[in-house]
Tab-separated table of C-alpha atoms in Angstrom:
chain	number	residue	atom	x	y	z
S	1	UNK	CA	9.520	-4.336	16.069
S	2	UNK	CA	9.976	-7.786	14.552
S	3	UNK	CA	13.370	-8.225	14.953
S	4	UNK	CA	14.062	-12.018	13.404
S	5	UNK	CA	15.336	-14.985	14.832
S	6	UNK	CA	16.678	-17.245	12.886
S	7	UNK	CA	15.999	-20.902	13.741
S	8	UNK	CA	16.584	-21.886	9.837
S	9	UNK	CA	19.253	-23.951	7.672
S	10	UNK	CA	21.615	-20.794	6.295
S	11	UNK	CA	20.969	-19.010	3.275
S	12	UNK	CA	23.512	-20.437	1.178
S	13	UNK	CA	22.215	-24.259	1.615
S	14	UNK	CA	19.134	-22.693	-0.421
S	15	UNK	CA	19.773	-22.747	-4.356
S	16	UNK	CA	18.751	-18.909	-5.817
S	17	UNK	CA	15.865	-18.643	-7.527
S	18	UNK	CA	16.040	-18.140	-11.623
S	19	UNK	CA	14.083	-15.353	-12.493
S	20	UNK	CA	13.278	-14.655	-15.689
S	21	UNK	CA	14.690	-12.334	-17.661
S	22	UNK	CA	13.795	-9.174	-17.357
S	23	UNK	CA	11.138	-7.999	-20.186
S	24	UNK	CA	12.570	-4.735	-22.018
S	25	UNK	CA	8.899	-2.594	-23.134
S	26	UNK	CA	8.662	-2.623	-27.176
S	27	UNK	CA	8.760	0.398	-29.223
S	28	UNK	CA	4.236	0.080	-29.560
S	29	UNK	CA	4.410	-0.124	-25.883
S	30	UNK	CA	6.413	2.255	-24.716
S	31	UNK	CA	4.927	5.014	-27.953
S	32	UNK	CA	1.732	4.322	-26.222
S	33	UNK	CA	2.539	4.784	-22.599
S	34	UNK	CA	4.096	8.090	-23.962
S	35	UNK	CA	0.844	9.076	-25.281
S	36	UNK	CA	-0.809	8.426	-22.102
S	37	UNK	CA	1.053	10.976	-20.382
S	38	UNK	CA	1.050	13.139	-23.073
S	39	UNK	CA	3.931	14.480	-25.594
S	40	UNK	CA	6.872	15.735	-24.287
S	41	UNK	CA	6.010	14.759	-20.363
S	42	UNK	CA	8.927	12.140	-18.678
S	43	UNK	CA	7.698	9.517	-16.722
S	44	UNK	CA	7.285	9.493	-13.160
S	45	UNK	CA	9.864	6.616	-11.482
S	46	UNK	CA	8.257	4.199	-9.070
S	47	UNK	CA	9.678	3.842	-6.303
S	48	UNK	CA	9.616	0.867	-3.898
S	49	UNK	CA	6.864	2.748	-1.818
S	50	UNK	CA	5.172	3.399	-4.788
S	51	UNK	CA	5.548	-0.389	-5.677
S	52	UNK	CA	4.246	-1.551	-1.778
S	53	UNK	CA	1.364	-0.331	-2.462
S	54	UNK	CA	0.645	-1.109	-5.778
S	55	UNK	CA	1.534	-4.763	-4.531
S	56	UNK	CA	-1.133	-4.341	-1.460
S	57	UNK	CA	-4.001	-3.317	-3.942
S	58	UNK	CA	-2.785	-5.819	-7.520
S	59	UNK	CA	-6.803	-5.367	-8.701
S	60	UNK	CA	-6.554	-2.152	-8.898
S	61	UNK	CA	-5.995	-1.392	-13.238
S	62	UNK	CA	-6.391	2.083	-12.413
S	63	UNK	CA	-3.510	2.614	-10.348
S	64	UNK	CA	-0.927	-0.750	-12.220
S	65	UNK	CA	-1.771	1.421	-16.087
S	66	UNK	CA	-0.442	5.166	-14.547
S	67	UNK	CA	2.466	3.739	-12.081
S	68	UNK	CA	3.205	2.109	-15.866
S	69	UNK	CA	2.629	4.888	-17.769
S	70	UNK	CA	4.822	7.087	-15.253
S	71	UNK	CA	2.023	8.883	-15.124
S	72	UNK	CA	2.280	11.998	-12.071
S	73	UNK	CA	-0.745	10.929	-10.134
S	74	UNK	CA	-0.469	14.372	-7.674
S	75	UNK	CA	-0.761	16.620	-10.708
S	76	UNK	CA	-3.737	14.487	-12.515
S	77	UNK	CA	-5.238	14.147	-8.345
S	78	UNK	CA	-4.981	17.951	-8.620
S	79	UNK	CA	-6.444	18.802	-11.825
S	80	UNK	CA	-9.416	16.156	-11.070
S	81	UNK	CA	-10.259	18.900	-8.127
S	82	UNK	CA	-9.421	15.592	-5.435
S	83	UNK	CA	-5.604	16.553	-4.196
S	84	UNK	CA	-4.124	14.088	-1.893
S	85	UNK	CA	-3.681	15.704	1.389
S	86	UNK	CA	-0.243	13.743	1.849
S	87	UNK	CA	3.299	13.989	1.765
S	88	UNK	CA	6.628	14.169	2.623
S	89	UNK	CA	7.712	17.867	4.413
S	90	UNK	CA	10.431	19.461	3.296
S	91	UNK	CA	11.737	19.818	6.481
S	92	UNK	CA	11.229	15.869	6.880
S	93	UNK	CA	12.896	15.568	3.966
S	94	UNK	CA	15.524	17.534	4.720
S	95	UNK	CA	15.893	15.968	8.333
S	96	UNK	CA	16.641	12.538	6.825
S	97	UNK	CA	18.739	13.452	4.259
S	98	UNK	CA	20.686	14.502	7.420
S	99	UNK	CA	20.811	11.896	9.338
S	100	UNK	CA	21.577	9.799	6.274
S	101	UNK	CA	24.601	11.498	5.663
S	102	UNK	CA	25.923	10.816	9.257
S	103	UNK	CA	25.214	7.662	9.091
S	104	UNK	CA	27.168	7.151	5.594
S	105	UNK	CA	30.237	9.616	6.864
S	106	UNK	CA	33.913	8.146	6.818
S	107	UNK	CA	32.739	5.506	4.167
S	108	UNK	CA	29.907	4.056	6.357
S	109	UNK	CA	32.353	2.813	9.507
S	110	UNK	CA	28.689	3.210	11.981
S	111	UNK	CA	26.615	1.538	9.310
S	112	UNK	CA	29.344	-0.751	8.930
S	113	UNK	CA	29.579	-1.677	12.516
S	114	UNK	CA	26.276	-1.547	13.091
S	115	UNK	CA	25.185	-4.483	10.351
S	116	UNK	CA	28.147	-5.935	11.976
S	117	UNK	CA	26.863	-6.006	15.689
S	118	UNK	CA	22.900	-7.627	14.607
S	119	UNK	CA	23.602	-9.370	11.538
S	120	UNK	CA	26.973	-10.986	11.485
S	121	UNK	CA	28.900	-11.313	14.194
S	122	UNK	CA	30.311	-14.215	13.682
S	123	UNK	CA	32.410	-12.591	11.077
S	124	UNK	CA	35.933	-10.777	11.477
S	125	UNK	CA	34.977	-6.935	12.321
S	126	UNK	CA	35.383	-4.754	9.295
S	127	UNK	CA	38.301	-2.373	9.834
S	128	UNK	CA	38.323	1.435	9.106
S	129	UNK	CA	39.690	1.695	6.079
S	130	UNK	CA	38.943	-1.816	4.422
S	131	UNK	CA	35.144	-1.831	3.128
S	132	UNK	CA	35.449	-1.043	-0.396
S	133	UNK	CA	32.751	1.204	-1.791
S	134	UNK	CA	33.158	0.923	-5.860
S	135	UNK	CA	31.559	4.161	-7.377
S	136	UNK	CA	27.948	3.549	-9.159
S	137	UNK	CA	27.967	6.235	-10.949
S	138	UNK	CA	26.830	5.783	-15.117
S	139	UNK	CA	24.458	7.444	-17.395
S	140	UNK	CA	21.084	6.991	-17.414
S	141	UNK	CA	18.907	4.516	-15.162
S	142	UNK	CA	19.667	1.435	-17.224
S	143	UNK	CA	23.696	2.585	-17.046
S	144	UNK	CA	23.412	2.450	-12.863
S	145	UNK	CA	21.537	-0.588	-13.211
S	146	UNK	CA	24.662	-2.308	-15.260
S	147	UNK	CA	27.201	-0.406	-12.919
S	148	UNK	CA	25.551	-2.125	-10.227
S	149	UNK	CA	25.295	-5.664	-11.445
S	150	UNK	CA	28.864	-5.408	-11.788
S	151	UNK	CA	29.941	-4.388	-8.596
S	152	UNK	CA	27.802	-6.733	-6.697
S	153	UNK	CA	29.279	-10.095	-9.398
S	154	UNK	CA	33.309	-8.455	-8.263
S	155	UNK	CA	32.565	-7.946	-4.707
S	156	UNK	CA	30.942	-11.439	-4.512
S	157	UNK	CA	33.995	-13.014	-6.313
S	158	UNK	CA	36.479	-10.992	-4.171
S	159	UNK	CA	34.963	-11.598	-0.258
S	160	UNK	CA	35.107	-9.039	2.042
S	161	UNK	CA	33.224	-6.057	3.370
S	162	UNK	CA	31.555	-3.857	0.775
S	163	UNK	CA	29.124	-1.060	0.985
S	164	UNK	CA	26.988	-0.033	-2.020
S	165	UNK	CA	25.374	3.500	-1.603
S	166	UNK	CA	22.016	4.099	-3.739
S	167	UNK	CA	22.747	1.567	-6.308
S	168	UNK	CA	19.927	0.798	-8.365
S	169	UNK	CA	18.181	-2.025	-9.548
S	170	UNK	CA	15.521	-3.727	-11.618
S	171	UNK	CA	12.396	-5.111	-11.329
S	172	UNK	CA	9.512	-6.529	-13.686
S	173	UNK	CA	5.924	-4.706	-12.842
S	174	UNK	CA	3.265	-5.449	-14.621
S	175	UNK	CA	5.351	-6.699	-18.218
S	176	UNK	CA	7.331	-3.116	-17.521
S	177	UNK	CA	10.943	-2.732	-15.838
S	178	UNK	CA	10.978	-0.228	-12.548
S	179	UNK	CA	14.247	1.057	-11.661
S	180	UNK	CA	14.650	1.391	-7.683
S	181	UNK	CA	17.488	2.730	-5.947
S	182	UNK	CA	17.771	1.765	-2.168
S	183	UNK	CA	19.557	3.301	0.790
S	184	UNK	CA	22.648	0.802	0.703
S	185	UNK	CA	23.211	-2.832	-0.011
S	186	UNK	CA	25.907	-4.419	2.198
S	187	UNK	CA	28.226	-7.746	0.776
S	188	UNK	CA	29.439	-9.268	3.427
S	189	UNK	CA	32.915	-11.873	3.342
S	190	UNK	CA	31.065	-14.374	2.994
S	191	UNK	CA	28.824	-13.386	-0.143
S	192	UNK	CA	26.059	-13.127	1.252
S	193	UNK	CA	23.821	-9.556	0.372
S	194	UNK	CA	22.044	-7.538	2.572
S	195	UNK	CA	19.776	-4.139	2.105
S	196	UNK	CA	20.156	-1.623	5.110
S	197	UNK	CA	16.999	1.025	4.899
S	198	UNK	CA	17.914	4.026	6.759
S	199	UNK	CA	14.546	6.410	8.411
S	200	UNK	CA	14.404	9.590	10.133
S	201	UNK	CA	11.682	7.763	12.556
S	202	UNK	CA	13.099	7.062	15.864
S	203	UNK	CA	14.185	4.011	17.674
S	204	UNK	CA	13.332	5.006	21.407
S	205	UNK	CA	14.369	2.382	24.063
S	206	UNK	CA	15.121	-0.106	21.108
S	207	UNK	CA	11.580	0.124	19.840
S	208	UNK	CA	10.092	1.832	16.858
S	209	UNK	CA	6.291	3.107	16.019
S	210	UNK	CA	5.140	-0.876	14.738
S	211	UNK	CA	3.380	1.221	11.810
S	212	UNK	CA	6.610	2.628	10.676
S	213	UNK	CA	8.560	0.143	10.209
S	214	UNK	CA	5.982	-2.002	8.431
S	215	UNK	CA	5.696	0.099	5.800
S	216	UNK	CA	9.840	-0.008	6.204
S	217	UNK	CA	9.620	-3.867	5.969
S	218	UNK	CA	7.455	-3.114	2.885
S	219	UNK	CA	9.549	-1.321	0.766
S	220	UNK	CA	12.879	-3.290	2.127
S	221	UNK	CA	10.812	-6.541	0.641
S	222	UNK	CA	10.787	-5.176	-2.747
S	223	UNK	CA	14.716	-4.086	-2.772
S	224	UNK	CA	15.138	-7.871	-1.266
S	225	UNK	CA	12.824	-9.276	-4.769
S	226	UNK	CA	15.260	-6.945	-6.837
S	227	UNK	CA	18.544	-7.842	-5.441
S	228	UNK	CA	16.845	-11.670	-5.781
S	229	UNK	CA	17.277	-11.284	-9.349
S	230	UNK	CA	20.816	-9.863	-9.869
S	231	UNK	CA	21.784	-12.282	-7.154
S	232	UNK	CA	19.991	-15.293	-10.120
S	233	UNK	CA	22.114	-13.362	-13.312
S	234	UNK	CA	25.592	-13.206	-10.882
S	235	UNK	CA	25.251	-17.287	-9.962
S	236	UNK	CA	24.907	-18.294	-13.227
S	237	UNK	CA	27.683	-16.100	-14.984
S	238	UNK	CA	29.535	-17.122	-11.432
S	239	UNK	CA	28.791	-20.925	-10.321
S	240	UNK	CA	28.493	-19.185	-6.986
S	241	UNK	CA	25.452	-19.285	-5.032
S	242	UNK	CA	24.668	-15.529	-3.755
S	243	UNK	CA	22.809	-16.068	-0.506
S	244	UNK	CA	19.980	-12.317	-1.109
S	245	UNK	CA	19.240	-12.436	3.122
S	246	UNK	CA	15.624	-12.013	4.474
S	247	UNK	CA	16.696	-9.872	7.186
S	248	UNK	CA	17.119	-6.058	6.589
S	249	UNK	CA	18.513	-3.861	8.864
S	250	UNK	CA	16.874	-0.567	9.496
S	251	UNK	CA	18.678	2.266	11.219
S	252	UNK	CA	17.081	4.916	12.754
S	253	UNK	CA	17.843	8.175	15.144
S	254	UNK	CA	18.732	6.665	18.320
S	255	UNK	CA	15.884	7.919	20.925
S	256	UNK	CA	15.563	11.786	19.509
S	257	UNK	CA	19.394	12.175	19.505
S	258	UNK	CA	20.993	11.561	15.665
S	259	UNK	CA	23.071	9.202	16.723
S	260	UNK	CA	22.239	6.105	14.648
S	261	UNK	CA	20.568	2.738	15.975
S	262	UNK	CA	19.518	-0.415	14.584
S	263	UNK	CA	17.789	-3.567	14.691
S	264	UNK	CA	17.442	-7.105	12.242
S	265	UNK	CA	14.075	-6.844	10.769
S	266	UNK	CA	12.078	-10.462	9.633
S	267	UNK	CA	10.703	-9.271	6.357
S	268	UNK	CA	10.154	-12.680	5.083
S	269	UNK	CA	6.315	-12.300	5.068
S	270	UNK	CA	6.405	-8.647	3.265
S	271	UNK	CA	8.805	-10.359	1.136
S	272	UNK	CA	6.253	-13.550	0.117
S	273	UNK	CA	3.315	-11.161	0.286
S	274	UNK	CA	4.871	-8.883	-2.343
S	275	UNK	CA	6.125	-11.299	-4.778
S	276	UNK	CA	2.624	-13.265	-4.688
S	277	UNK	CA	1.065	-9.708	-5.388
S	278	UNK	CA	3.149	-8.574	-7.836
S	279	UNK	CA	2.590	-11.127	-10.002
S	280	UNK	CA	-1.553	-10.484	-10.242
S	281	UNK	CA	-0.603	-8.083	-11.695
S	282	UNK	CA	-2.254	-7.586	-15.440
S	283	UNK	CA	0.200	-6.387	-17.429
S	284	UNK	CA	0.172	-2.613	-18.801
S	285	UNK	CA	0.031	-3.482	-22.100
S	286	UNK	CA	-2.988	-5.635	-21.707
S	287	UNK	CA	-4.838	-2.760	-19.900
S	288	UNK	CA	-3.177	-0.040	-22.507
S	289	UNK	CA	-4.742	-1.993	-25.371
S	290	UNK	CA	-8.461	-1.782	-24.114
S	291	UNK	CA	-8.589	1.870	-23.506
S	292	UNK	CA	-10.940	3.466	-26.134
S	293	UNK	CA	-9.113	5.230	-29.045
S	294	UNK	CA	-6.964	8.986	-27.982
S	295	UNK	CA	-7.353	7.752	-24.520
S	296	UNK	CA	-4.448	9.990	-22.377
S	297	UNK	CA	-4.028	11.557	-19.213
S	298	UNK	CA	-1.850	14.607	-20.209
S	299	UNK	CA	-2.625	17.770	-18.169
S	300	UNK	CA	-2.184	20.416	-21.408
S	301	UNK	CA	0.401	22.545	-19.072
S	302	UNK	CA	0.509	25.880	-20.187
S	303	UNK	CA	4.484	27.489	-21.470
S	304	UNK	CA	4.607	28.720	-17.095
S	305	UNK	CA	4.807	24.361	-17.360
S	306	UNK	CA	2.254	24.136	-13.657
S	307	UNK	CA	-1.350	25.831	-15.121
S	308	UNK	CA	-3.472	23.081	-16.189
S	309	UNK	CA	-5.770	23.968	-19.723
S	310	UNK	CA	-6.815	20.455	-20.102
S	311	UNK	CA	-10.788	20.631	-18.003
S	312	UNK	CA	-11.794	19.001	-15.563
S	313	UNK	CA	-14.442	16.828	-17.075
S	314	UNK	CA	-11.983	14.989	-19.515
S	315	UNK	CA	-9.721	13.797	-17.111
S	316	UNK	CA	-12.667	12.559	-15.649
S	317	UNK	CA	-13.123	11.120	-18.813
S	318	UNK	CA	-10.208	9.186	-19.407
S	319	UNK	CA	-9.650	8.612	-15.416
S	320	UNK	CA	-12.900	6.655	-15.370
S	321	UNK	CA	-11.694	4.676	-18.596
S	322	UNK	CA	-10.064	2.632	-16.193
S	323	UNK	CA	-12.028	0.137	-13.403
S	324	UNK	CA	-10.472	1.057	-10.074
S	325	UNK	CA	-10.625	-0.921	-6.662
S	326	UNK	CA	-10.722	0.881	-4.174
S	327	UNK	CA	-10.766	0.115	-0.875
S	328	UNK	CA	-10.406	2.464	2.697
S	329	UNK	CA	-6.559	2.014	2.684
S	330	UNK	CA	-5.687	3.712	-0.403
S	331	UNK	CA	-6.424	7.090	1.477
S	332	UNK	CA	-3.057	6.897	3.007
S	333	UNK	CA	-1.276	5.249	-0.001
S	334	UNK	CA	-2.694	6.521	-3.420
S	335	UNK	CA	-2.949	10.089	-4.325
S	336	UNK	CA	-6.050	9.701	-5.843
S	337	UNK	CA	-7.982	7.621	-3.816
S	338	UNK	CA	-9.895	10.691	-3.099
S	339	UNK	CA	-11.409	10.887	-6.249
S	340	UNK	CA	-12.004	7.144	-5.988
S	341	UNK	CA	-13.741	7.473	-2.864
S	342	UNK	CA	-16.288	9.719	-4.431
S	343	UNK	CA	-16.953	7.980	-7.233
S	344	UNK	CA	-17.713	4.534	-5.050
S	345	UNK	CA	-19.660	6.832	-2.608
S	346	UNK	CA	-21.614	7.950	-5.701
S	347	UNK	CA	-21.614	4.508	-7.008
S	348	UNK	CA	-23.396	3.237	-4.295
S	349	UNK	CA	-20.618	0.297	-3.554
S	350	UNK	CA	-20.101	-1.150	-0.797
S	351	UNK	CA	-16.210	-1.048	-0.935
S	352	UNK	CA	-16.487	2.390	0.610
S	353	UNK	CA	-17.385	0.698	3.808
S	354	UNK	CA	-14.049	-1.372	4.047
S	355	UNK	CA	-12.354	-4.726	3.140
S	356	UNK	CA	-14.187	-6.568	5.400
S	357	UNK	CA	-17.521	-5.569	4.954
S	358	UNK	CA	-17.081	-6.134	0.946
S	359	UNK	CA	-15.877	-9.818	2.188
S	360	UNK	CA	-19.340	-10.314	4.194
S	361	UNK	CA	-21.921	-9.361	1.219
S	362	UNK	CA	-21.094	-11.537	-1.025
S	363	UNK	CA	-23.203	-10.682	-4.418
S	364	UNK	CA	-24.247	-7.603	-3.083
S	365	UNK	CA	-22.685	-4.796	-4.917
S	366	UNK	CA	-24.028	-1.658	-3.517
S	367	UNK	CA	-25.160	-0.108	-0.949
S	368	UNK	CA	-29.121	-0.293	-2.470
S	369	UNK	CA	-28.521	-3.917	-2.650
S	370	UNK	CA	-28.206	-4.688	0.799
S	371	UNK	CA	-31.158	-2.720	1.883
S	372	UNK	CA	-33.923	-3.729	-0.976
S	373	UNK	CA	-32.105	-7.577	0.141
S	374	UNK	CA	-32.903	-7.035	3.906
S	375	UNK	CA	-35.936	-5.344	3.430
S	376	UNK	CA	-37.339	-8.125	1.064
S	377	UNK	CA	-36.168	-11.178	3.296
S	378	UNK	CA	-38.156	-8.915	7.013
S	379	UNK	CA	-41.638	-8.070	3.509
S	380	UNK	CA	-41.296	-12.093	3.437
S	381	UNK	CA	-41.309	-12.319	7.587
S	382	UNK	CA	-43.359	-9.872	8.619
S	383	UNK	CA	-47.088	-8.257	7.769
S	384	UNK	CA	-47.806	-6.483	5.014
S	385	UNK	CA	-48.133	-3.250	6.857
S	386	UNK	CA	-44.518	-3.854	7.319
S	387	UNK	CA	-44.643	-4.979	11.156
S	388	UNK	CA	-42.702	-8.527	12.067
S	389	UNK	CA	-43.441	-11.048	14.393
S	390	UNK	CA	-41.501	-9.911	16.857
S	391	UNK	CA	-42.882	-6.085	16.441
S	392	UNK	CA	-39.944	-4.772	15.114
S	393	UNK	CA	-40.716	-1.727	12.309
S	394	UNK	CA	-39.844	-2.817	8.470
S	395	UNK	CA	-36.555	-1.485	8.771
S	396	UNK	CA	-35.780	-4.399	11.454
S	397	UNK	CA	-35.038	-1.588	13.804
S	398	UNK	CA	-36.217	-0.504	17.365
S	399	UNK	CA	-36.434	3.823	16.714
S	400	UNK	CA	-33.136	4.074	18.968
S	401	UNK	CA	-31.674	1.552	15.888
S	402	UNK	CA	-33.336	3.608	12.873
S	403	UNK	CA	-31.517	7.007	14.599
S	404	UNK	CA	-28.784	4.789	14.863
S	405	UNK	CA	-29.195	3.907	11.299
S	406	UNK	CA	-29.318	7.734	9.838
S	407	UNK	CA	-26.526	8.886	12.390
S	408	UNK	CA	-24.215	5.965	11.004
S	409	UNK	CA	-24.274	7.202	7.553
S	410	UNK	CA	-23.751	10.728	8.335
S	411	UNK	CA	-19.391	11.164	8.392
S	412	UNK	CA	-18.728	13.762	6.372
S	413	UNK	CA	-15.345	12.383	5.819
S	414	UNK	CA	-16.289	8.624	5.457
S	415	UNK	CA	-14.273	6.621	7.477
S	416	UNK	CA	-16.389	6.546	10.150
S	417	UNK	CA	-18.339	3.860	7.818
S	418	UNK	CA	-16.587	1.265	7.954
S	419	UNK	CA	-17.979	0.830	11.799
S	420	UNK	CA	-21.051	1.033	11.477
S	421	UNK	CA	-23.063	-2.182	12.237
S	422	UNK	CA	-20.115	-3.251	14.037
S	423	UNK	CA	-20.940	-6.067	15.800
S	424	UNK	CA	-20.034	-7.790	19.354
S	425	UNK	CA	-18.378	-10.898	17.867
S	426	UNK	CA	-16.919	-9.014	14.928
S	427	UNK	CA	-18.045	-10.724	12.584
S	428	UNK	CA	-21.276	-8.542	11.327
S	429	UNK	CA	-19.689	-5.505	9.964
S	430	UNK	CA	-22.116	-4.942	7.226
S	431	UNK	CA	-25.042	-2.673	8.838
S	432	UNK	CA	-24.575	-0.267	5.584
S	433	UNK	CA	-25.807	3.525	5.887
S	434	UNK	CA	-27.928	5.529	4.289
S	435	UNK	CA	-26.191	8.480	4.305
S	436	UNK	CA	-25.517	10.516	1.151
S	437	UNK	CA	-26.813	7.440	-0.997
S	438	UNK	CA	-31.240	7.317	0.497
S	439	UNK	CA	-32.714	4.962	1.494
S	440	UNK	CA	-33.207	2.496	-1.473
S	441	UNK	CA	-36.846	1.812	-3.001
S	442	UNK	CA	-37.981	-0.924	-4.831
S	443	UNK	CA	-35.644	-0.535	-7.478
S	444	UNK	CA	-36.466	-3.537	-9.876
S	445	UNK	CA	-33.550	-5.465	-8.820
S	446	UNK	CA	-33.502	-9.087	-9.519
S	447	UNK	CA	-32.160	-9.227	-6.054
S	448	UNK	CA	-35.454	-10.262	-4.574
S	449	UNK	CA	-35.654	-13.643	-4.426
S	450	UNK	CA	-33.512	-14.015	-1.361
S	451	UNK	CA	-34.212	-16.659	1.085
S	452	UNK	CA	-35.223	-15.402	4.750
S	453	UNK	CA	-31.711	-17.610	5.205
S	454	UNK	CA	-29.349	-15.566	3.124
S	455	UNK	CA	-25.607	-15.125	4.559
S	456	UNK	CA	-25.986	-10.726	3.829
S	457	UNK	CA	-29.358	-9.997	4.681
S	458	UNK	CA	-28.966	-12.023	8.096
S	459	UNK	CA	-25.865	-10.394	8.891
S	460	UNK	CA	-27.109	-7.431	8.164
S	461	UNK	CA	-29.827	-7.968	10.951
S	462	UNK	CA	-28.175	-8.843	13.110
S	463	UNK	CA	-25.647	-6.221	12.976
S	464	UNK	CA	-28.772	-3.527	12.902
S	465	UNK	CA	-29.875	-5.071	15.906
S	466	UNK	CA	-27.137	-5.245	17.787
S	467	UNK	CA	-25.826	-1.693	16.800
S	468	UNK	CA	-29.250	-0.307	18.292
S	469	UNK	CA	-28.956	-2.768	21.317
S	470	UNK	CA	-25.542	-0.739	21.922
S	471	UNK	CA	-25.985	2.968	21.287
S	472	UNK	CA	-29.244	2.719	23.461
S	473	UNK	CA	-27.539	1.297	25.993
S	474	UNK	CA	-24.951	3.823	26.102
S	475	UNK	CA	-27.453	6.797	25.402
S	476	UNK	CA	-28.823	5.262	29.469
S	477	UNK	CA	-25.886	5.357	30.668
S	478	UNK	CA	-25.201	8.698	29.750
S	479	UNK	CA	-28.238	9.553	31.102
S	480	UNK	CA	-27.896	8.922	34.106
S	481	UNK	CA	-24.256	9.449	34.636
S	482	UNK	CA	-25.359	13.482	34.387
S	483	UNK	CA	-25.560	14.844	37.210
S	484	UNK	CA	-29.538	16.475	38.088
S	485	UNK	CA	-29.008	20.457	37.827
S	486	UNK	CA	-29.395	22.677	40.368
S	487	UNK	CA	-32.784	24.510	40.615
S	488	UNK	CA	-32.416	28.473	39.463
S	489	UNK	CA	-32.747	30.531	42.559
């Protein structure tokens, strides 16, 4: 767990950032987004988890548009025939809600005690009954966001401890406002604000699953960004600097009990990354303006509200009208990832092999281009029958290497493909598999003028050779380790 060790100046010494005013969708954009969802379909709100996933892949215009329009991507993926087999179970939701209620019981007595111990031991401890818990109820998300901003301003001016239970915050995402609801925000006596993230995964012996902690940190960073906007507004109205702390309090069950434990988590890295990635997102209005007329993601549900009456072919045509930026990491973060992976595989795109492979291959965009470039280089170095100077075949592989290449591309789920061509030094992961794409022949691609020193072809040849040698050595070791069978009598 990344526990914060503060060696920097106090946050109050740093001037708050002054973000621009939060834009509101124009009438034309609001109507266009409604057309994309379908008549009468309510927009699906964005949460911090979805925003963190969106920020991790800012080049995906498809997700930017669908999230900005509030389209239900899970229902869309199911209608396309590629449902996402992940999600949170009802049992996990019930357990999480039960634990959160336990943490916030008695006006958050346990929560405030943990926060004081972990993050603000120098301040006066919160006394029972002395913690203010303002009412944040209002009509609609806009009303709740305004009520939250007012409560934060009043708590900062009054001093003392204040606990805001499920406040509503706003953040600009691709030119449109998104409404976020953190578990809690605490106002310190010195006026500082801290985000509290409550999770149901256990903290065993003071440590939790690093992957889950990282996901919680990325989610909390989105809340901190939204709080910075409110802090700037409060500072402009009161003339008082409001520090939003870049440490968040992560509260989890202690060991396997229902008792809360907490640690302070530093989210500076996640904060900088999320801020930079959100700035790179293309505005929803620009993406929507480039769609063909009449494009819509409406499922045309039947009267029962569940049966999809629109054909999968029509939906696929609408989805393919928006460019996607698929990567294997999308499989754990986006509901449409399996549909995008299937289309990427069908096109033979090297993105299916991972971002590392895509970066190594430079301008080569498909598996066919990579194989053609490697074959062209070896043909220039070898003879007409495909034999190179060192006796290798035209594929650049020995017999074992050729079999390894076929096996490498035979993974059914595509995930193992990212390991194909892994060199010993970890650099050349570019041995693209043949797999379902087939062998690339003379397709007339203009990449036939690559020199023998071309980085992509050289990396491909080096990876293939090392892969073949490693697999041959593994087979020899396995064969020598097997005991000799006794003859039958």
